[in-house]
PDB file of C-alpha atoms in Angstrom:
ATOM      1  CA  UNK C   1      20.287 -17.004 -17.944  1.00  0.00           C
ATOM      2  CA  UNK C   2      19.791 -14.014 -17.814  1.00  0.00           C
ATOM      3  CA  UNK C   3      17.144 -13.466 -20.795  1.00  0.00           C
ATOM      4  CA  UNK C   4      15.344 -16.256 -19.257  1.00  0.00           C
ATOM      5  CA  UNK C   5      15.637 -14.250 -15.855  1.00  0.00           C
ATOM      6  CA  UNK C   6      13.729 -10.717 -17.437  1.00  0.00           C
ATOM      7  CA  UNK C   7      11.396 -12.972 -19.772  1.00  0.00           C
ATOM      8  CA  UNK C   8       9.920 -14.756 -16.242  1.00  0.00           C
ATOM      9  CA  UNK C   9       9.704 -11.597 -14.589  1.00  0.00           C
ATOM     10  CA  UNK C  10       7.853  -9.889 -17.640  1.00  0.00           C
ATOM     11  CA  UNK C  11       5.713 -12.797 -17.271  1.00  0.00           C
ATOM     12  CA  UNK C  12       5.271 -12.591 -14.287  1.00  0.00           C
ATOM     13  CA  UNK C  13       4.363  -8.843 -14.484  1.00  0.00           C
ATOM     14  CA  UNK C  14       1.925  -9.476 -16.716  1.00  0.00           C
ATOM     15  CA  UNK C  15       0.023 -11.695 -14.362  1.00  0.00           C
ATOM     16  CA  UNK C  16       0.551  -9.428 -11.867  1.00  0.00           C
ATOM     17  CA  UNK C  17      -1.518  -6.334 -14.220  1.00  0.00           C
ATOM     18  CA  UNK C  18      -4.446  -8.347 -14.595  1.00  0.00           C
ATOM     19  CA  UNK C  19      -5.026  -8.812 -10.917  1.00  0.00           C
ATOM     20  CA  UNK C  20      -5.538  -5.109 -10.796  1.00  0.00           C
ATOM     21  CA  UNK C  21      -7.741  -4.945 -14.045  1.00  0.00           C
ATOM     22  CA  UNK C  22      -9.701  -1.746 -13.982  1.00  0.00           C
ATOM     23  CA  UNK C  23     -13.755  -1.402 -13.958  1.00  0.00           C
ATOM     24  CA  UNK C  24     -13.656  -0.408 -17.555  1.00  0.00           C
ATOM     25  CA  UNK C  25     -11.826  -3.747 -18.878  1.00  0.00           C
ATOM     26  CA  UNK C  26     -14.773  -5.817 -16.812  1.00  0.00           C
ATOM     27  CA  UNK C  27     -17.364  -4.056 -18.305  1.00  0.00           C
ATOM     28  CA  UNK C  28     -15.699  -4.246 -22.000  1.00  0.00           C
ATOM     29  CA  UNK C  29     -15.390  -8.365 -21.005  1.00  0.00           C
ATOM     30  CA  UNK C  30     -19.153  -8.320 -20.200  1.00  0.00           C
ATOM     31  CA  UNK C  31     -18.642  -8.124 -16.645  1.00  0.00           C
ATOM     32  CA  UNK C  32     -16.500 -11.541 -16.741  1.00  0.00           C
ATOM     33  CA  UNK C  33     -12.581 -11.017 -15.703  1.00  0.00           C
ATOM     34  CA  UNK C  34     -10.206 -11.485 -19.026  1.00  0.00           C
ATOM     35  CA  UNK C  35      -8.195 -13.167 -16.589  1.00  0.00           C
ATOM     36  CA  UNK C  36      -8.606 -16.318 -14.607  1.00  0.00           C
ATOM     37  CA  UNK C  37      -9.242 -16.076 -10.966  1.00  0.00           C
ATOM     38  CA  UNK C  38      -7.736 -18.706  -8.286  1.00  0.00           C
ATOM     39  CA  UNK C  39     -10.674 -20.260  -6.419  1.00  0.00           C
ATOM     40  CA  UNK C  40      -8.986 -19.487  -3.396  1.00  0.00           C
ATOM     41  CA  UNK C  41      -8.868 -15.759  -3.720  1.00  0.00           C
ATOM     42  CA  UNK C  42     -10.154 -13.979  -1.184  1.00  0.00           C
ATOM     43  CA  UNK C  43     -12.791 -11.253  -1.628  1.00  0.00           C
ATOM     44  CA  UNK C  44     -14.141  -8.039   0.069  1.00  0.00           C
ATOM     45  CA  UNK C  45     -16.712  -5.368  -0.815  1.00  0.00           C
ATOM     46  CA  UNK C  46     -14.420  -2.665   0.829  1.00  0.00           C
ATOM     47  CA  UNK C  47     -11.053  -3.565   1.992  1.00  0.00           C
ATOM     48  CA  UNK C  48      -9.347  -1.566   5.456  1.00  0.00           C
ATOM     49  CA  UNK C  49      -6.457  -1.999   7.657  1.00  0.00           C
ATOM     50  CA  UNK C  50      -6.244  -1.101  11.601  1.00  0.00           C
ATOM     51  CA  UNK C  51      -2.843  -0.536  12.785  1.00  0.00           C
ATOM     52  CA  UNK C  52      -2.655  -1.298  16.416  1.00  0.00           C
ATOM     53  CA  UNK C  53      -0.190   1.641  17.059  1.00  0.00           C
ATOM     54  CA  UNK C  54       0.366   0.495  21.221  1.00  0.00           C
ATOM     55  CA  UNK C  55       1.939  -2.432  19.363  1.00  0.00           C
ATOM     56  CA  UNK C  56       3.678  -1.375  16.652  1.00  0.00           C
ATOM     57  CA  UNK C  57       5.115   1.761  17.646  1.00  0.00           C
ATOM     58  CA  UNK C  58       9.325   1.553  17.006  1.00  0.00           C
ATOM     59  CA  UNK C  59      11.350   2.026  13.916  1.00  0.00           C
ATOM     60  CA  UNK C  60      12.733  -1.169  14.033  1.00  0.00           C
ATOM     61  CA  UNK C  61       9.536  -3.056  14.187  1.00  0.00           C
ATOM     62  CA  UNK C  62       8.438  -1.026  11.293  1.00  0.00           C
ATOM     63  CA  UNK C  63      11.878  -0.866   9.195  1.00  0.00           C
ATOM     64  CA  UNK C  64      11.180  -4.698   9.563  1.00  0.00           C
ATOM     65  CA  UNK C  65       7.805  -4.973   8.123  1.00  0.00           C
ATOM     66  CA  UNK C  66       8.947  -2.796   5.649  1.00  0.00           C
ATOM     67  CA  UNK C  67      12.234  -4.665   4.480  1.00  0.00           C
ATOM     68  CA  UNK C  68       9.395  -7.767   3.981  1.00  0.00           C
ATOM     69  CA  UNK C  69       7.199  -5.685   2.241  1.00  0.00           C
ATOM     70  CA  UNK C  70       9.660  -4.208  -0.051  1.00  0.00           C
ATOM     71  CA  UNK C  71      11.230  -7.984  -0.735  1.00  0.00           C
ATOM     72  CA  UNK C  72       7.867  -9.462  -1.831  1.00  0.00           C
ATOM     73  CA  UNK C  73       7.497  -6.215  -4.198  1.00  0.00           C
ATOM     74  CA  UNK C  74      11.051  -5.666  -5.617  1.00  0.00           C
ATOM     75  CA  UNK C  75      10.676  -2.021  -4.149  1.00  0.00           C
ATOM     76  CA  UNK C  76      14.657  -0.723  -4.859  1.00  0.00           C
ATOM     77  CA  UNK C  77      16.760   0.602  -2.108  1.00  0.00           C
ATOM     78  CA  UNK C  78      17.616   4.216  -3.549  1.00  0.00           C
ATOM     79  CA  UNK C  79      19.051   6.627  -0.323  1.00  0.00           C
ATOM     80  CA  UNK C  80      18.220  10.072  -0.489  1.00  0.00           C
ATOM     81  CA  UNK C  81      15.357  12.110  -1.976  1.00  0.00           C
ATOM     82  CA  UNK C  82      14.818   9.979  -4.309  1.00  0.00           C
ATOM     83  CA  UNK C  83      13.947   6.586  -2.196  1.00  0.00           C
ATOM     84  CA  UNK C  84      11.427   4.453  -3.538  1.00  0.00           C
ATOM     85  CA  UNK C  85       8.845   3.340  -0.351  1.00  0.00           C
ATOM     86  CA  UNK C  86       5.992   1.405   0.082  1.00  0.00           C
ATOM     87  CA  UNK C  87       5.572   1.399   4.088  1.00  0.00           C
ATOM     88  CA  UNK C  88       7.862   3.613   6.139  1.00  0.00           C
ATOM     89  CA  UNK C  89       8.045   5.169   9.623  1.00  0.00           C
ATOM     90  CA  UNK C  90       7.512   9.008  10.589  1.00  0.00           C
ATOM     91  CA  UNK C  91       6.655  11.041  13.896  1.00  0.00           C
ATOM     92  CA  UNK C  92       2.682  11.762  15.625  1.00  0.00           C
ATOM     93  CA  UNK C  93       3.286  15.640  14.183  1.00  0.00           C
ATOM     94  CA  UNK C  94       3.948  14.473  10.508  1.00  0.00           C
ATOM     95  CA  UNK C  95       1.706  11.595  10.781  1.00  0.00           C
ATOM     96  CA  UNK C  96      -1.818  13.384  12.296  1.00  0.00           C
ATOM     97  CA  UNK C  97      -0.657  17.162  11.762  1.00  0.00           C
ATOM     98  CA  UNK C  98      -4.386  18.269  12.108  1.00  0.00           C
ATOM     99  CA  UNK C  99      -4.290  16.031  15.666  1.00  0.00           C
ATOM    100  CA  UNK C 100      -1.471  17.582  17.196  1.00  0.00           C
ATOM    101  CA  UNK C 101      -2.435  18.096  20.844  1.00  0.00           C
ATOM    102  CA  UNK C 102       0.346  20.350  23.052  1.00  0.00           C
ATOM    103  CA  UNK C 103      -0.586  18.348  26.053  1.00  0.00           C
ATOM    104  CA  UNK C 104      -0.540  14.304  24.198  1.00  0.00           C
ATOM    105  CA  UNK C 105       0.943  12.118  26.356  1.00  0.00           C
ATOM    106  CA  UNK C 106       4.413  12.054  25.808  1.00  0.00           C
ATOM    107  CA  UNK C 107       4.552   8.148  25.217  1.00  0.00           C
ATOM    108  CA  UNK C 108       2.934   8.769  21.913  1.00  0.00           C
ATOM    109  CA  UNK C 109       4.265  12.217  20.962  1.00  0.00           C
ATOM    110  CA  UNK C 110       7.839   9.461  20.798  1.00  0.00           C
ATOM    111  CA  UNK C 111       6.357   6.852  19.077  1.00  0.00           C
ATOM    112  CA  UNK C 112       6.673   6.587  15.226  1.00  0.00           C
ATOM    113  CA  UNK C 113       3.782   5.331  13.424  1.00  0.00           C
ATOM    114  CA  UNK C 114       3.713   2.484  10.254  1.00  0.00           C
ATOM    115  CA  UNK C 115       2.618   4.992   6.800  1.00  0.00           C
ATOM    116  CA  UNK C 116       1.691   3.626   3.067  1.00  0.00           C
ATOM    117  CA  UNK C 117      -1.002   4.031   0.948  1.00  0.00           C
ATOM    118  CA  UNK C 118      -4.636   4.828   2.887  1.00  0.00           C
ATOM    119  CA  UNK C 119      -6.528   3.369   0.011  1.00  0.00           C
ATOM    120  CA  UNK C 120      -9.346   6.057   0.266  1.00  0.00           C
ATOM    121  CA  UNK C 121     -12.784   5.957  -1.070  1.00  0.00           C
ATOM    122  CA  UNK C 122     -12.598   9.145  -2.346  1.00  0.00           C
ATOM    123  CA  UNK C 123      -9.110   9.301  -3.971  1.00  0.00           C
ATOM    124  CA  UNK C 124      -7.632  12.365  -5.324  1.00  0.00           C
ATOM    125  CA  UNK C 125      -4.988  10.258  -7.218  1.00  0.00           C
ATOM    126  CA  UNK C 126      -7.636   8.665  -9.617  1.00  0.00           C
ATOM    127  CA  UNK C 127      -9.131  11.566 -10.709  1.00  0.00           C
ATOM    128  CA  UNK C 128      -6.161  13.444 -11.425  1.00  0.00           C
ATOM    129  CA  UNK C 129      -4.421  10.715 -13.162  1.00  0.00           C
ATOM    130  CA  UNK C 130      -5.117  11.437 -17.256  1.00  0.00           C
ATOM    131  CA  UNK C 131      -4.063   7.924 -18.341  1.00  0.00           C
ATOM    132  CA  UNK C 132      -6.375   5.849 -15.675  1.00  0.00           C
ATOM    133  CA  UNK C 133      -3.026   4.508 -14.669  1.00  0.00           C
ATOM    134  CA  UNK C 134      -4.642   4.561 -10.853  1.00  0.00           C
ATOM    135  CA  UNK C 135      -7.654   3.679 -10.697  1.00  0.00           C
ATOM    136  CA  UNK C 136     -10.241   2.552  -7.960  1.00  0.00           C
ATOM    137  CA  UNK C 137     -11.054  -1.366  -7.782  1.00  0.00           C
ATOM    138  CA  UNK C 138     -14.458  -2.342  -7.436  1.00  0.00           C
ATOM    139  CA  UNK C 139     -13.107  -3.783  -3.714  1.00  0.00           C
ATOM    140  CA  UNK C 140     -11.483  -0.503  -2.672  1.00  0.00           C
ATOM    141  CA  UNK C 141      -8.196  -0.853  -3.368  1.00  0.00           C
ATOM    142  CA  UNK C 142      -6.534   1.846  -4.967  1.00  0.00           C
ATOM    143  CA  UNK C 143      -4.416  -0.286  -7.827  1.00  0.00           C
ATOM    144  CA  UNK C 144      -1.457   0.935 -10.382  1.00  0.00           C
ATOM    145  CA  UNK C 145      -0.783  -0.158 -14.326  1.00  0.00           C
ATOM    146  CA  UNK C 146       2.531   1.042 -14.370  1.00  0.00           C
ATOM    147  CA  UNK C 147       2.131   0.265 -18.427  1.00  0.00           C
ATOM    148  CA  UNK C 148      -0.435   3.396 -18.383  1.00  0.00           C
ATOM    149  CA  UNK C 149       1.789   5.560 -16.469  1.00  0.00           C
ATOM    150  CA  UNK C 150       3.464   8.195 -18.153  1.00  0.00           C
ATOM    151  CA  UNK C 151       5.355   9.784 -15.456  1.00  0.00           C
ATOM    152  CA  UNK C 152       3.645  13.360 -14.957  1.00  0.00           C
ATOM    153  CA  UNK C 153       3.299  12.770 -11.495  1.00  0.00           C
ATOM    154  CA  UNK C 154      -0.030  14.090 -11.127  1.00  0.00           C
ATOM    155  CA  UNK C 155      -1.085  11.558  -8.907  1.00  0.00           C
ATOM    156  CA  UNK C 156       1.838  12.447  -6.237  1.00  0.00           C
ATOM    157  CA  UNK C 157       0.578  15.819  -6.042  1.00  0.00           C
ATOM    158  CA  UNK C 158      -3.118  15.216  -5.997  1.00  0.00           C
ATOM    159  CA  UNK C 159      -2.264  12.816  -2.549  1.00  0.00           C
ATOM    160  CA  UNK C 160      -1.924  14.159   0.447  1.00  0.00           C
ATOM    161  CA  UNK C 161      -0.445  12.071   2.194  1.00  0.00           C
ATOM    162  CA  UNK C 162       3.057  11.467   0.494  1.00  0.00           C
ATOM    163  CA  UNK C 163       2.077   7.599  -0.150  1.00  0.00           C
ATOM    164  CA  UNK C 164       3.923   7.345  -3.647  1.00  0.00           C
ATOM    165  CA  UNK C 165       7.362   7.455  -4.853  1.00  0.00           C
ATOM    166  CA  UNK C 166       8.575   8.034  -8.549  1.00  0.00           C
ATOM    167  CA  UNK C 167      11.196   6.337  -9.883  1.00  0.00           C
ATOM    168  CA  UNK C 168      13.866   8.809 -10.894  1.00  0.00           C
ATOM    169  CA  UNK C 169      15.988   6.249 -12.255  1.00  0.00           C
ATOM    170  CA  UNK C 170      16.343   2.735 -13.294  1.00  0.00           C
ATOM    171  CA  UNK C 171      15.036   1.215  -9.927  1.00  0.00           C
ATOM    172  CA  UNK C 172      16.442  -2.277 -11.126  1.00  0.00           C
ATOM    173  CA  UNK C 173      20.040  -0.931 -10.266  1.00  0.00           C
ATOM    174  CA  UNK C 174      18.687  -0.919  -7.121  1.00  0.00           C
ATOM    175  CA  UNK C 175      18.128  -4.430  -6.525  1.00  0.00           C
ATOM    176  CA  UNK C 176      20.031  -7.766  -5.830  1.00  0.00           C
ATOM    177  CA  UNK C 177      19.209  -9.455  -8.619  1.00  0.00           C
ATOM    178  CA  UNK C 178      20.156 -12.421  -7.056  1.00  0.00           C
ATOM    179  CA  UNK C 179      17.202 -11.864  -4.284  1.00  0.00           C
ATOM    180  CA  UNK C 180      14.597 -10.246  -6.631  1.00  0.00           C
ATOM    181  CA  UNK C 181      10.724 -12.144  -6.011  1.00  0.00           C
ATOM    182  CA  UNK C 182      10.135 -13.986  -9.676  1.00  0.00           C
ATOM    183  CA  UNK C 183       6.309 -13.638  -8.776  1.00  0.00           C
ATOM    184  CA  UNK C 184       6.007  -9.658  -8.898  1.00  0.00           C
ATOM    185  CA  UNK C 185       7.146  -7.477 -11.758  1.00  0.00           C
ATOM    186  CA  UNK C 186       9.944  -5.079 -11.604  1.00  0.00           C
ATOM    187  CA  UNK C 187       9.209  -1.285 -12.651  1.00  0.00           C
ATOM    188  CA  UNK C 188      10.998   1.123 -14.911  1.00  0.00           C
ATOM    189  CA  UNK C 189      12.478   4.924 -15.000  1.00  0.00           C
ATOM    190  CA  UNK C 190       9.794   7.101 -15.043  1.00  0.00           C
ATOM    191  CA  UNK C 191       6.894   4.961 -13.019  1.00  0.00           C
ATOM    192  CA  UNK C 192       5.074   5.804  -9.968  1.00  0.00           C
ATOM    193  CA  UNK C 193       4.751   3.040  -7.479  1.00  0.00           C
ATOM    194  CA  UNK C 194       2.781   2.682  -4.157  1.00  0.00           C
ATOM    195  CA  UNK C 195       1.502   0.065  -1.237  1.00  0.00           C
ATOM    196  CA  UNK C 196      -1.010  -1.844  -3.388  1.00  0.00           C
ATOM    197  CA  UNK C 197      -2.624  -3.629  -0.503  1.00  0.00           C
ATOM    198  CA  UNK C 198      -1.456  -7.147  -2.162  1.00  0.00           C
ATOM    199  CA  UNK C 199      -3.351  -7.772  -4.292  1.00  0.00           C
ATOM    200  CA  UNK C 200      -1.628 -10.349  -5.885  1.00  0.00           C
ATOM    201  CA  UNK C 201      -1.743 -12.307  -2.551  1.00  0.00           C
ATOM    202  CA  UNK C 202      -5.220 -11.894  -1.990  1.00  0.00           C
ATOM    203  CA  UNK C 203      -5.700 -13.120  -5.023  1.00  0.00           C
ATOM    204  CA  UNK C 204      -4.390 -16.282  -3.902  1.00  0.00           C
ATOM    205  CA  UNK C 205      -6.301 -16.030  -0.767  1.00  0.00           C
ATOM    206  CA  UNK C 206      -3.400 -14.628   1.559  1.00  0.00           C
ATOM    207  CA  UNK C 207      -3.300 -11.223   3.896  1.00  0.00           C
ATOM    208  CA  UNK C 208      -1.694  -8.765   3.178  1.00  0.00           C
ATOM    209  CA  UNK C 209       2.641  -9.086   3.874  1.00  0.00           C
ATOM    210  CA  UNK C 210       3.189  -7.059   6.434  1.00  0.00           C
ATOM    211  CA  UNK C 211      -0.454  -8.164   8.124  1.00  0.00           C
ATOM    212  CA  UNK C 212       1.375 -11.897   8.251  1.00  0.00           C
ATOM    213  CA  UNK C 213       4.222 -10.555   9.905  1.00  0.00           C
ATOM    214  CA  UNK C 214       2.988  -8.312  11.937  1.00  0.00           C
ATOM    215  CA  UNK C 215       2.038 -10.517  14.737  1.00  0.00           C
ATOM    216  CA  UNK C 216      -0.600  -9.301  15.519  1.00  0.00           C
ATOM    217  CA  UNK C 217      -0.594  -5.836  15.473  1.00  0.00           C
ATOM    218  CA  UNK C 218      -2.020  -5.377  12.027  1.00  0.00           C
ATOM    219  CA  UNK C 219      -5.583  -6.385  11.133  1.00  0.00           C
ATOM    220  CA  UNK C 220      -6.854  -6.727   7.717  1.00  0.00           C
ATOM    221  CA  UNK C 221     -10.891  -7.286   5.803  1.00  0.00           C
ATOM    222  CA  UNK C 222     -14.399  -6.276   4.793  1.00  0.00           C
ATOM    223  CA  UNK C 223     -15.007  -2.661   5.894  1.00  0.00           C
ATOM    224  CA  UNK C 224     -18.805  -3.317   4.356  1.00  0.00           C
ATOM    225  CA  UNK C 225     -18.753  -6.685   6.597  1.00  0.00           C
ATOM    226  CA  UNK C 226     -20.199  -6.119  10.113  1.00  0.00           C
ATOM    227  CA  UNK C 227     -18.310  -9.606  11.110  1.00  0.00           C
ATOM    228  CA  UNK C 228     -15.451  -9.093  10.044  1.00  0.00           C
ATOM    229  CA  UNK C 229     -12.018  -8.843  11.993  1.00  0.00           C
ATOM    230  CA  UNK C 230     -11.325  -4.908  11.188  1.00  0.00           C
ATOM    231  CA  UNK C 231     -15.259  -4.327  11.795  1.00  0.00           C
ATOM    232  CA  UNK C 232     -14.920  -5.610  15.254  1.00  0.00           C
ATOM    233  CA  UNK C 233     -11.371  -3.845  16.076  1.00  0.00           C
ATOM    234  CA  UNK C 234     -13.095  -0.317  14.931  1.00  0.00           C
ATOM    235  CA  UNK C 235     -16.417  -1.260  17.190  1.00  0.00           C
ATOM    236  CA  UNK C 236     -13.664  -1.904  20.633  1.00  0.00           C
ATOM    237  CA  UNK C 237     -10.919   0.549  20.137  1.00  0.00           C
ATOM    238  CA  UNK C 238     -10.561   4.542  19.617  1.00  0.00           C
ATOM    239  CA  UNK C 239      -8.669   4.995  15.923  1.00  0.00           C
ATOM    240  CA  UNK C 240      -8.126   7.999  14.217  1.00  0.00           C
ATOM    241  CA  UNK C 241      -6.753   8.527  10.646  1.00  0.00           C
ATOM    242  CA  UNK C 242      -4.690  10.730   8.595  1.00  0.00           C
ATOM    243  CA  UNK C 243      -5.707  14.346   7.478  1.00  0.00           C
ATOM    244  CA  UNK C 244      -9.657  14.137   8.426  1.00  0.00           C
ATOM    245  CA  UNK C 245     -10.772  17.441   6.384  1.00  0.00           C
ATOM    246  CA  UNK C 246      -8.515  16.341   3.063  1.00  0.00           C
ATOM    247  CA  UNK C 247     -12.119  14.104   2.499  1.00  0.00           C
ATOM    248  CA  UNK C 248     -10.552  11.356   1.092  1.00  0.00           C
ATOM    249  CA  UNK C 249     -12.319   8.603   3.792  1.00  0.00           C
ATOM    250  CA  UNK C 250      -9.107   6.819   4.115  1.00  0.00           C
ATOM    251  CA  UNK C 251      -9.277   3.119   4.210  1.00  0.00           C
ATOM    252  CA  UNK C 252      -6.507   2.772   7.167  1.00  0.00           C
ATOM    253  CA  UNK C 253      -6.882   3.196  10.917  1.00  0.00           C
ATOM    254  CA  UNK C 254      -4.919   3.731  13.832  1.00  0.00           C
ATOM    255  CA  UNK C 255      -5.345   2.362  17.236  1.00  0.00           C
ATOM    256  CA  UNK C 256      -3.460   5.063  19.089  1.00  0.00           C
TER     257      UNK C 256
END
């Protein structure tokens, strides 16, 4: 049962890579995907995410996105420095240090505010990374082949924004096997991992996890779309992001 149990998931993991196949295997292919793509994937020329902060502004609200995001992914539950996260909760100071404003209104100097991975269009990750492990999708998203990785960590110290965790060791040990998602592949000692937008849901044409149950206070879609949902969120309400002068043009906003 239990061969059958890490053969799946190895399958499964290998489905999971080729959603996130980099620009250099398309071109290789002759610009046509090596693997089959689910007509009702959904598509974007520049993913983004607003996070409607007025909403979406206590721990528990966040810690419970996060426990459904971490689920879906088989993210393990490691206490201590060495926790493996891909959405967690911190204060306005840590969050926006370069917006830190002595007279904020105190409402929002004691809210905490939703962090993962911002996705940028100019990541510091890729071009750091010697092994093309992270790489840049043609749609945005910032995507992992934790087969590539090699563990230097490079790409932890190239982002600024504390969006990846390393995997110290044997993150399996900390999971319930008996509640691990068959559909998503589990990592290995010496892997980086990260918020990968879900991109193995939108490949099946579904939002993002923690979008779905965010009720409402999470909007996903087509930066590069002047229709779209986040397009039309950006052109109503004031949102700032994360460490303006690092120039990484993060794809995340924040409705404060």
């Amino acid at each position: 049962m239990k061969n059958n149990r890490r053969a799946f998931i190895k399958l499964a993991g290998i489905a999971a890579a080729g959603l996130a196949v980099a620009p250099k295997a398309l071109a290789s292919s002759g610009g046509h995907s090596p693997v089959s793509v689910n007509p009702k994937a959904v598509h974007a020329k520049h993913w983004a995410m607003v996070i409607d902060t007025t909403k979406l502004h206590t721990a528990e609200e966040i810690d419970k996105l996060a426990a459904v995001c971490h689920h879906i992914h088989n993210v393990p539950k490691i206490e201590g420095k060495k926790e493996v996260k891909w959405l967690w909760h911190d204060t306005y100071g840590h969050s926006f240090p370069e917006q830190e404003n002595p007279h904020l209104a105190e409402e929002v100097h004691h809210r905490v505010f939703p962090l993962l991975c911002n996705h940028c269009e100019n990541p510091p990750c890729v071009r750091v990374c010697p092994t093309k492990a992270t790489f840049q999708r043609p749609d945005g998203i910032v995507a992992m082949d934790y087969h590539r990785c090699i563990g230097c960590r490079y790409c932890m110290a190239g982002c600024p924004y504390g969006s990846r965790s390393f995997n110290w060791g044997e993150p399996r040990l900390g999971l319930d096997v008996t509640k691990l998602n068959p559909e998503f592949p589990t990592r290995m000692r010496g892997v980086v991992e990260k918020c990968n937008f879900c991109v193995e849901r939108l490949a099946v044409g579904q939002q993002p996890a923690c979008v779905e149950a965010s009720e409402g206070a999470m909007f996903f879609g087509d930066l590069k779309d002047p229709d779209s949902e986040v397009r039309k969120v950006l052109r109503e309400k004031f949102t700032i992001r994360r460490k303006p002068s690092a120039g990484t043009e993060p794809s995340v906003y924040y409705i404060i």
